[in-house]
Amino acid sequence: MSLDIKKFSDVLRMHKVSVTASRMKIFETLLQAERPLTNSEIVKRTPTVDRASVYRNLELFAELGITETMLRGWTPLTELAEPFRAHHHHMTCESCGRMIEIEDHELEEVLGSIVARHNFKLTKHLVELTGLCAQCQVS
Amino acid sequence: MSLDIKKFSDVLRMHKVSVTASRMKIFETLLQAERPLTNSEIVKRTPTVDRASVYRNLELFAELGITETMLRGWTPLTELAEPFRAHHHHMTCESCGRMIEIEDHELEEVLGSIVARHNFKLTKHLVELTGLCAQCQVS
DNA sequence: CTCGTTTTTGCAATAATGTCGCAATTTTGC
DNA sequence: GCAAAATTGCGACATTATTGCAAAAACGAG
């Protein structure tokens, strides 16, 4: 059994929710995804799991912090979060749709200081940059 | 006529799209909103405008940069962007739902340098912080 | 392993949300 | 004003999401 799968079932157990075949399927779908997916893509890619169960579990995953959600236009996209995926943000090209992952220490620090200033306790954060990539600027 | 309304119609004319009553209504709804709204809230708050027209125009507004969209859970929320609203980001309390607006020069600079490093040309960006506010941490 | 309990699932019905084509209306530029 | 172009409302439809409930699966104690 892959390490990720084991980590995943541990997280479920840790929160005292059952480890079921449906949850495994959905998790594997996200694990194998080449990019963040829409809800309906996830539904389509887990044909053995009923639509309702997919939704119920995606909501659960979000609550447990297993997944993160971002926005493309008006469509929410979901991908795995830490520790299944390294922490990162996204920079999306409006023209070609390419999505670059961003990891930046300084950014994280600035965010930390903003939060501290307001006495917030941060549980998650999302940064989305949108524009034109180098190629699409010239062509 | 309010200054915002005038600015709004100027933006429309500048992009050579018609200034219509529907667009005005939708814009006013956003202008009067006390917080970012979901699509269906906007539909409900503009009863004289057909659902389809609301959607078509919200899409137009987003293209023209009149509005910005962010995510609450899986639900996209829309609010006015610059110049109708000062540029800002959001910090949301998970417990009480309160949304604090963030404005931070250093943050903008770091984002700028990240973008430059990748030769992107930025058209917009979004920062969403989620956690517990000072009050909810103690209680 | 087996049993009783609890949780989760699938199903089916239904609600909510979003999209599309088209004729009628409104806006625009002249 | 008037003709052309853009936009709207309407209605039908497609897609997406939610809910109640009985059946099935997972759990944990013994």
Short mmCIF file of C-alpha atoms (C1' of nucleotides) in Angstrom, two decimals:
data_model
loop_
_atom_site.label_atom_id
_atom_site.label_comp_id
_atom_site.label_asym_id
_atom_site.label_seq_id
_atom_site.Cartn_x
_atom_site.Cartn_y
_atom_site.Cartn_z
CA MET A 1 0.00 0.00 0.00
CA SER A 2 1.35 3.36 -1.00
CA LEU A 3 2.54 5.73 1.65
CA ASP A 4 -0.03 8.35 0.68
CA ILE A 5 -2.86 5.91 1.02
CA LYS A 6 -1.64 4.99 4.45
CA LYS A 7 -1.31 8.62 5.48
CA PHE A 8 -4.81 9.21 4.21
CA SER A 9 -6.40 6.42 6.20
CA ASP A 10 -4.50 7.56 9.25
CA VAL A 11 -5.98 11.02 8.90
CA LEU A 12 -9.45 9.54 8.62
CA ARG A 13 -8.97 7.36 11.66
CA MET A 14 -7.47 10.23 13.58
CA HIS A 15 -10.72 12.12 13.04
CA LYS A 16 -12.74 9.03 13.86
CA VAL A 17 -14.42 8.72 10.51
CA SER A 18 -14.62 5.39 8.73
CA VAL A 19 -12.12 4.28 6.14
CA THR A 20 -14.33 3.24 3.24
CA ALA A 21 -13.85 2.14 -0.34
CA SER A 22 -15.59 5.26 -1.64
CA ARG A 23 -13.27 7.56 0.23
CA MET A 24 -10.28 5.66 -1.06
CA LYS A 25 -11.48 5.94 -4.64
CA ILE A 26 -12.02 9.66 -4.39
CA PHE A 27 -8.69 10.17 -2.73
CA GLU A 28 -6.93 8.16 -5.41
CA THR A 29 -8.60 10.20 -8.09
CA LEU A 30 -7.24 13.36 -6.54
CA LEU A 31 -3.86 11.76 -6.06
CA GLN A 32 -3.64 10.82 -9.72
CA ALA A 33 -4.98 14.12 -11.00
CA GLU A 34 -2.57 16.03 -13.20
CA ARG A 35 -4.13 19.31 -12.09
CA PRO A 36 -6.85 20.61 -9.77
CA LEU A 37 -10.24 19.18 -10.72
CA THR A 38 -13.80 20.44 -10.78
CA ASN A 39 -16.45 18.64 -8.79
CA SER A 40 -17.97 17.10 -11.87
CA GLU A 41 -14.60 15.92 -13.11
CA ILE A 42 -14.17 14.15 -9.83
CA VAL A 43 -17.63 12.63 -10.13
CA LYS A 44 -16.82 11.42 -13.65
CA ARG A 45 -13.48 9.98 -12.64
CA THR A 46 -14.98 7.92 -9.82
CA PRO A 47 -17.73 6.12 -11.71
CA THR A 48 -18.16 3.46 -9.05
CA VAL A 49 -19.07 6.03 -6.42
CA ASP A 50 -22.46 7.70 -6.41
CA ARG A 51 -22.61 11.41 -7.09
CA ALA A 52 -24.11 12.12 -3.67
CA SER A 53 -21.32 10.28 -1.93
CA VAL A 54 -18.71 12.15 -3.89
CA TYR A 55 -20.15 15.46 -2.79
CA ARG A 56 -20.53 14.36 0.80
CA ASN A 57 -16.95 13.22 0.90
CA LEU A 58 -15.49 16.21 -0.86
CA GLU A 59 -17.10 18.33 1.79
CA LEU A 60 -15.65 16.09 4.46
CA PHE A 61 -12.19 16.25 2.92
CA ALA A 62 -12.32 20.02 2.92
CA GLU A 63 -13.31 20.08 6.58
CA LEU A 64 -10.49 17.76 7.52
CA GLY A 65 -8.03 19.83 5.53
CA ILE A 66 -7.26 16.99 3.16
CA THR A 67 -8.11 19.14 0.16
CA GLU A 68 -7.94 22.77 -0.86
CA THR A 69 -10.17 24.63 -3.20
CA MET A 70 -9.46 27.47 -5.59
CA LEU A 71 -11.40 29.29 -8.26
CA ARG A 72 -11.14 29.27 -12.06
CA GLY A 73 -13.63 31.76 -13.34
CA TRP A 74 -16.64 30.73 -11.32
CA THR A 75 -15.73 27.10 -11.08
CA PRO A 76 -14.25 25.73 -7.90
CA LEU A 77 -11.27 23.41 -8.38
CA THR A 78 -10.08 20.95 -5.78
CA GLU A 79 -6.67 19.44 -5.18
CA LEU A 80 -4.95 17.67 -2.33
CA ALA A 81 -3.35 19.78 0.36
CA GLU A 82 -0.45 19.10 2.68
CA PRO A 83 0.83 16.60 3.60
CA PHE A 84 -0.20 14.92 0.34
CA ARG A 85 1.01 17.75 -1.77
CA ALA A 86 3.70 20.34 -1.05
CA HIS A 87 2.36 23.71 0.02
CA HIS A 88 2.14 26.04 -2.96
CA HIS A 89 0.11 28.70 -4.71
CA HIS A 90 -0.92 29.20 -8.31
CA MET A 91 -0.24 31.58 -11.13
CA THR A 92 -2.57 31.07 -14.06
CA CYS A 93 -2.22 32.32 -17.63
CA GLU A 94 -5.47 33.83 -18.84
CA SER A 95 -4.66 33.09 -22.43
CA CYS A 96 -3.31 29.55 -22.54
CA GLY A 97 -4.66 28.40 -19.19
CA ARG A 98 -1.33 27.11 -18.03
CA MET A 99 -0.99 26.96 -14.27
CA ILE A 100 2.37 27.48 -12.63
CA GLU A 101 2.95 26.49 -9.04
CA ILE A 102 4.50 29.06 -6.75
CA GLU A 103 6.48 28.47 -3.61
CA ASP A 104 7.94 31.55 -1.98
CA HIS A 105 9.31 31.91 1.46
CA GLU A 106 9.16 35.66 1.57
CA LEU A 107 5.50 35.60 0.63
CA GLU A 108 4.73 33.25 3.48
CA GLU A 109 6.54 35.55 5.88
CA VAL A 110 4.65 38.63 4.83
CA LEU A 111 1.38 36.77 5.19
CA GLY A 112 2.46 35.63 8.64
CA SER A 113 3.16 39.15 9.75
CA ILE A 114 -0.17 40.44 8.47
CA VAL A 115 -2.01 37.76 10.35
CA ALA A 116 -0.04 38.38 13.53
CA ARG A 117 -0.81 42.06 13.33
CA HIS A 118 -4.53 41.27 13.48
CA ASN A 119 -4.15 38.59 16.14
CA PHE A 120 -5.59 36.01 13.83
CA LYS A 121 -4.69 32.38 14.09
CA LEU A 122 -4.29 31.20 10.52
CA THR A 123 -5.55 27.79 9.49
CA LYS A 124 -5.11 28.16 5.77
CA HIS A 125 -4.44 30.66 3.05
CA LEU A 126 -4.75 30.93 -0.67
CA VAL A 127 -2.94 33.10 -3.20
CA GLU A 128 -4.08 33.23 -6.80
CA LEU A 129 -2.27 35.21 -9.44
CA THR A 130 -3.76 35.69 -12.89
CA GLY A 131 -2.20 37.20 -15.97
CA LEU A 132 -0.30 36.46 -19.13
CA CYS A 133 2.62 34.08 -19.24
CA ALA A 134 5.83 35.00 -21.03
CA GLN A 135 4.89 33.16 -24.23
CA CYS A 136 1.40 34.53 -24.51
CA GLN A 137 2.66 38.09 -24.10
CA VAL A 138 4.68 37.91 -27.29
CA SER A 139 2.40 35.81 -29.49
CA MET B 1 -26.24 60.79 -10.65
CA SER B 2 -23.71 59.32 -8.30
CA LEU B 3 -20.08 59.38 -9.24
CA ASP B 4 -19.83 55.60 -9.18
CA ILE B 5 -22.70 55.24 -11.59
CA LYS B 6 -21.03 57.67 -13.92
CA LYS B 7 -17.71 55.86 -13.68
CA PHE B 8 -19.51 52.63 -14.38
CA SER B 9 -21.21 53.83 -17.52
CA ASP B 10 -17.93 55.30 -18.68
CA VAL B 11 -16.28 51.92 -18.32
CA LEU B 12 -19.05 50.32 -20.35
CA ARG B 13 -18.82 52.92 -23.08
CA MET B 14 -15.05 52.66 -23.09
CA HIS B 15 -15.44 48.99 -23.94
CA LYS B 16 -18.14 49.75 -26.46
CA VAL B 17 -20.88 47.83 -24.76
CA SER B 18 -24.31 49.31 -24.25
CA VAL B 19 -25.35 51.09 -21.11
CA THR B 20 -28.61 49.38 -20.22
CA ALA B 21 -31.06 49.41 -17.36
CA SER B 22 -30.23 45.78 -16.47
CA ARG B 23 -26.56 46.52 -16.15
CA MET B 24 -27.29 49.51 -13.97
CA LYS B 25 -29.50 47.47 -11.67
CA ILE B 26 -26.90 44.78 -11.24
CA PHE B 27 -24.17 47.30 -10.65
CA GLU B 28 -26.25 49.11 -8.04
CA THR B 29 -26.92 45.84 -6.28
CA LEU B 30 -23.21 45.23 -6.01
CA LEU B 31 -22.62 48.80 -4.96
CA GLN B 32 -25.11 48.55 -2.14
CA ALA B 33 -24.01 45.11 -1.00
CA GLU B 34 -22.69 45.00 2.52
CA ARG B 35 -20.42 42.08 1.61
CA PRO B 36 -19.46 39.97 -1.40
CA LEU B 37 -22.51 38.18 -2.80
CA THR B 38 -23.20 34.80 -4.35
CA ASN B 39 -24.66 34.62 -7.83
CA SER B 40 -28.06 33.64 -6.57
CA GLU B 41 -28.08 36.43 -4.04
CA ILE B 42 -27.46 38.83 -6.89
CA VAL B 43 -30.26 37.24 -8.89
CA LYS B 44 -32.62 37.60 -5.92
CA ARG B 45 -31.63 41.19 -5.30
CA THR B 46 -32.31 42.25 -8.87
CA PRO B 47 -35.84 40.92 -9.30
CA THR B 48 -36.56 43.04 -12.35
CA VAL B 49 -33.71 41.48 -14.29
CA ASP B 50 -34.01 37.99 -15.71
CA ARG B 51 -31.75 35.29 -14.31
CA ALA B 52 -30.09 34.72 -17.67
CA SER B 53 -29.28 38.39 -18.05
CA VAL B 54 -27.80 38.53 -14.60
CA TYR B 55 -25.47 35.69 -15.43
CA ARG B 56 -24.54 37.11 -18.81
CA ASN B 57 -23.74 40.45 -17.24
CA LEU B 58 -21.85 39.09 -14.29
CA GLU B 59 -19.65 37.32 -16.76
CA LEU B 60 -19.23 40.53 -18.70
CA PHE B 61 -18.38 42.48 -15.55
CA ALA B 62 -15.71 39.97 -14.67
CA GLU B 63 -14.20 40.24 -18.15
CA LEU B 64 -14.12 44.00 -17.96
CA GLY B 65 -12.56 43.88 -14.54
CA ILE B 66 -15.52 45.58 -12.92
CA THR B 67 -15.90 42.75 -10.44
CA GLU B 68 -13.73 40.25 -8.62
CA THR B 69 -14.61 36.82 -7.44
CA MET B 70 -13.46 34.87 -4.44
CA LEU B 71 -14.40 31.60 -2.80
CA ARG B 72 -16.28 30.78 0.39
CA GLY B 73 -16.30 27.04 0.77
CA TRP B 74 -17.35 26.05 -2.72
CA THR B 75 -19.40 29.10 -3.39
CA PRO B 76 -18.06 31.91 -5.55
CA LEU B 77 -18.67 35.39 -4.18
CA THR B 78 -18.56 38.53 -6.27
CA GLU B 79 -17.82 42.11 -5.29
CA LEU B 80 -16.86 45.28 -7.10
CA ALA B 81 -13.21 45.82 -7.89
CA GLU B 82 -11.19 48.96 -8.41
CA PRO B 83 -11.95 51.73 -9.06
CA PHE B 84 -15.32 51.18 -7.41
CA ARG B 85 -13.81 49.64 -4.36
CA ALA B 86 -10.31 50.09 -2.92
CA HIS B 87 -7.95 47.25 -3.68
CA HIS B 88 -7.90 44.83 -0.77
CA HIS B 89 -7.80 41.22 0.25
CA HIS B 90 -9.77 39.22 2.79
CA MET B 91 -9.16 37.49 6.06
CA THR B 92 -12.11 35.39 7.17
CA CYS B 93 -12.84 33.95 10.59
CA GLU B 94 -13.90 30.33 10.34
CA SER B 95 -15.85 30.48 13.52
CA CYS B 96 -17.84 33.71 13.41
CA GLY B 97 -17.63 34.30 9.66
CA ARG B 98 -16.41 37.83 10.05
CA MET B 99 -14.45 39.10 7.08
CA ILE B 100 -11.67 41.61 7.58
CA GLU B 101 -10.29 43.58 4.69
CA ILE B 102 -6.54 43.62 4.25
CA GLU B 103 -4.44 46.21 2.54
CA ASP B 104 -0.70 45.74 2.71
CA HIS B 105 1.95 47.38 0.65
CA GLU B 106 4.66 44.86 1.41
CA LEU B 107 2.42 42.02 0.33
CA GLU B 108 1.81 43.69 -3.01
CA GLU B 109 5.55 44.13 -3.50
CA VAL B 110 6.36 40.52 -2.82
CA LEU B 111 3.68 39.44 -5.25
CA GLY B 112 5.10 41.81 -7.81
CA SER B 113 8.55 40.34 -7.50
CA ILE B 114 7.28 36.78 -7.81
CA VAL B 115 5.43 37.64 -10.96
CA ALA B 116 8.40 39.46 -12.45
CA ARG B 117 10.63 36.47 -11.74
CA HIS B 118 8.39 34.35 -13.95
CA ASN B 119 7.98 37.00 -16.62
CA PHE B 120 4.28 37.06 -16.11
CA LYS B 121 2.20 40.11 -16.76
CA LEU B 122 -0.26 40.27 -13.91
CA THR B 123 -3.85 41.28 -14.54
CA LYS B 124 -5.24 40.41 -11.16
CA HIS B 125 -4.52 38.63 -7.94
CA LEU B 126 -6.35 37.28 -4.99
CA VAL B 127 -5.26 36.56 -1.44
CA GLU B 128 -7.55 34.74 0.96
CA LEU B 129 -6.62 34.10 4.55
CA THR B 130 -8.73 31.85 6.75
CA GLY B 131 -8.47 31.24 10.46
CA LEU B 132 -9.70 32.32 13.84
CA CYS B 133 -10.09 35.94 14.84
CA ALA B 134 -8.84 37.22 18.17
CA GLN B 135 -12.24 36.95 19.86
CA CYS B 136 -13.02 33.46 18.66
CA GLN B 137 -9.66 32.20 19.86
CA VAL B 138 -10.45 32.97 23.49
CA SER B 139 -14.13 32.10 23.61
"C1'" DC C 1 -14.62 -14.14 14.32
"C1'" DT C 2 -19.37 -12.58 15.31
"C1'" DC C 3 -22.74 -9.61 16.86
"C1'" DG C 4 -24.92 -5.24 17.74
"C1'" DT C 5 -24.20 -0.42 16.91
"C1'" DT C 6 -22.88 3.38 14.21
"C1'" DT C 7 -21.59 5.26 9.99
"C1'" DT C 8 -21.76 5.44 5.25
"C1'" DT C 9 -23.67 4.41 0.88
"C1'" DG C 10 -26.77 4.18 -3.19
"C1'" DC C 11 -30.89 5.33 -4.92
"C1'" DA C 12 -34.54 8.17 -6.30
"C1'" DA C 13 -36.81 12.26 -6.04
"C1'" DT C 14 -36.26 17.10 -6.00
"C1'" DA C 15 -34.19 21.58 -5.76
"C1'" DA C 16 -31.08 24.83 -7.29
"C1'" DT C 17 -28.07 26.67 -10.55
"C1'" DG C 18 -26.55 27.74 -14.99
"C1'" DT C 19 -27.04 27.76 -20.30
"C1'" DC C 20 -29.02 28.39 -24.87
"C1'" DG C 21 -31.74 29.86 -28.97
"C1'" DC C 22 -34.68 33.08 -30.54
"C1'" DA C 23 -38.13 36.72 -31.11
"C1'" DA C 24 -39.05 41.18 -29.12
"C1'" DT C 25 -37.14 45.25 -27.23
"C1'" DT C 26 -33.71 48.64 -26.31
"C1'" DT C 27 -29.57 51.09 -27.37
"C1'" DT C 28 -26.55 53.24 -30.41
"C1'" DG C 29 -24.56 56.07 -33.98
"C1'" DC C 30 -25.74 58.65 -37.62
"C1'" DG D 1 -36.02 59.77 -35.92
"C1'" DC D 2 -34.22 55.49 -38.23
"C1'" DA D 3 -31.81 51.46 -39.37
"C1'" DA D 4 -28.37 48.40 -37.57
"C1'" DA D 5 -26.49 46.25 -33.72
"C1'" DA D 6 -26.68 44.79 -29.14
"C1'" DT D 7 -29.25 43.20 -25.33
"C1'" DT D 8 -33.13 41.32 -23.00
"C1'" DG D 9 -36.77 38.11 -21.42
"C1'" DC D 10 -38.71 33.96 -22.00
"C1'" DG D 11 -38.98 29.15 -22.03
"C1'" DA D 12 -36.91 24.96 -22.49
"C1'" DC D 13 -33.25 22.40 -21.10
"C1'" DA D 14 -28.83 20.66 -19.02
"C1'" DT D 15 -26.07 20.34 -15.35
"C1'" DT D 16 -25.00 20.40 -10.66
"C1'" DA D 17 -26.11 19.83 -5.90
"C1'" DT D 18 -29.03 18.28 -1.87
"C1'" DT D 19 -32.03 15.33 0.89
"C1'" DG D 20 -34.51 11.34 3.15
"C1'" DC D 21 -34.31 6.82 3.80
"C1'" DA D 22 -33.54 1.82 3.58
"C1'" DA D 23 -29.71 -1.29 2.67
"C1'" DA D 24 -24.94 -2.17 3.20
"C1'" DA D 25 -20.49 -1.64 5.12
"C1'" DA D 26 -17.31 -0.48 8.84
"C1'" DC D 27 -16.33 -0.52 13.55
"C1'" DG D 28 -15.20 -2.12 18.10
"C1'" DA D 29 -16.05 -4.96 22.04
"C1'" DG D 30 -15.94 -9.36 23.65
#
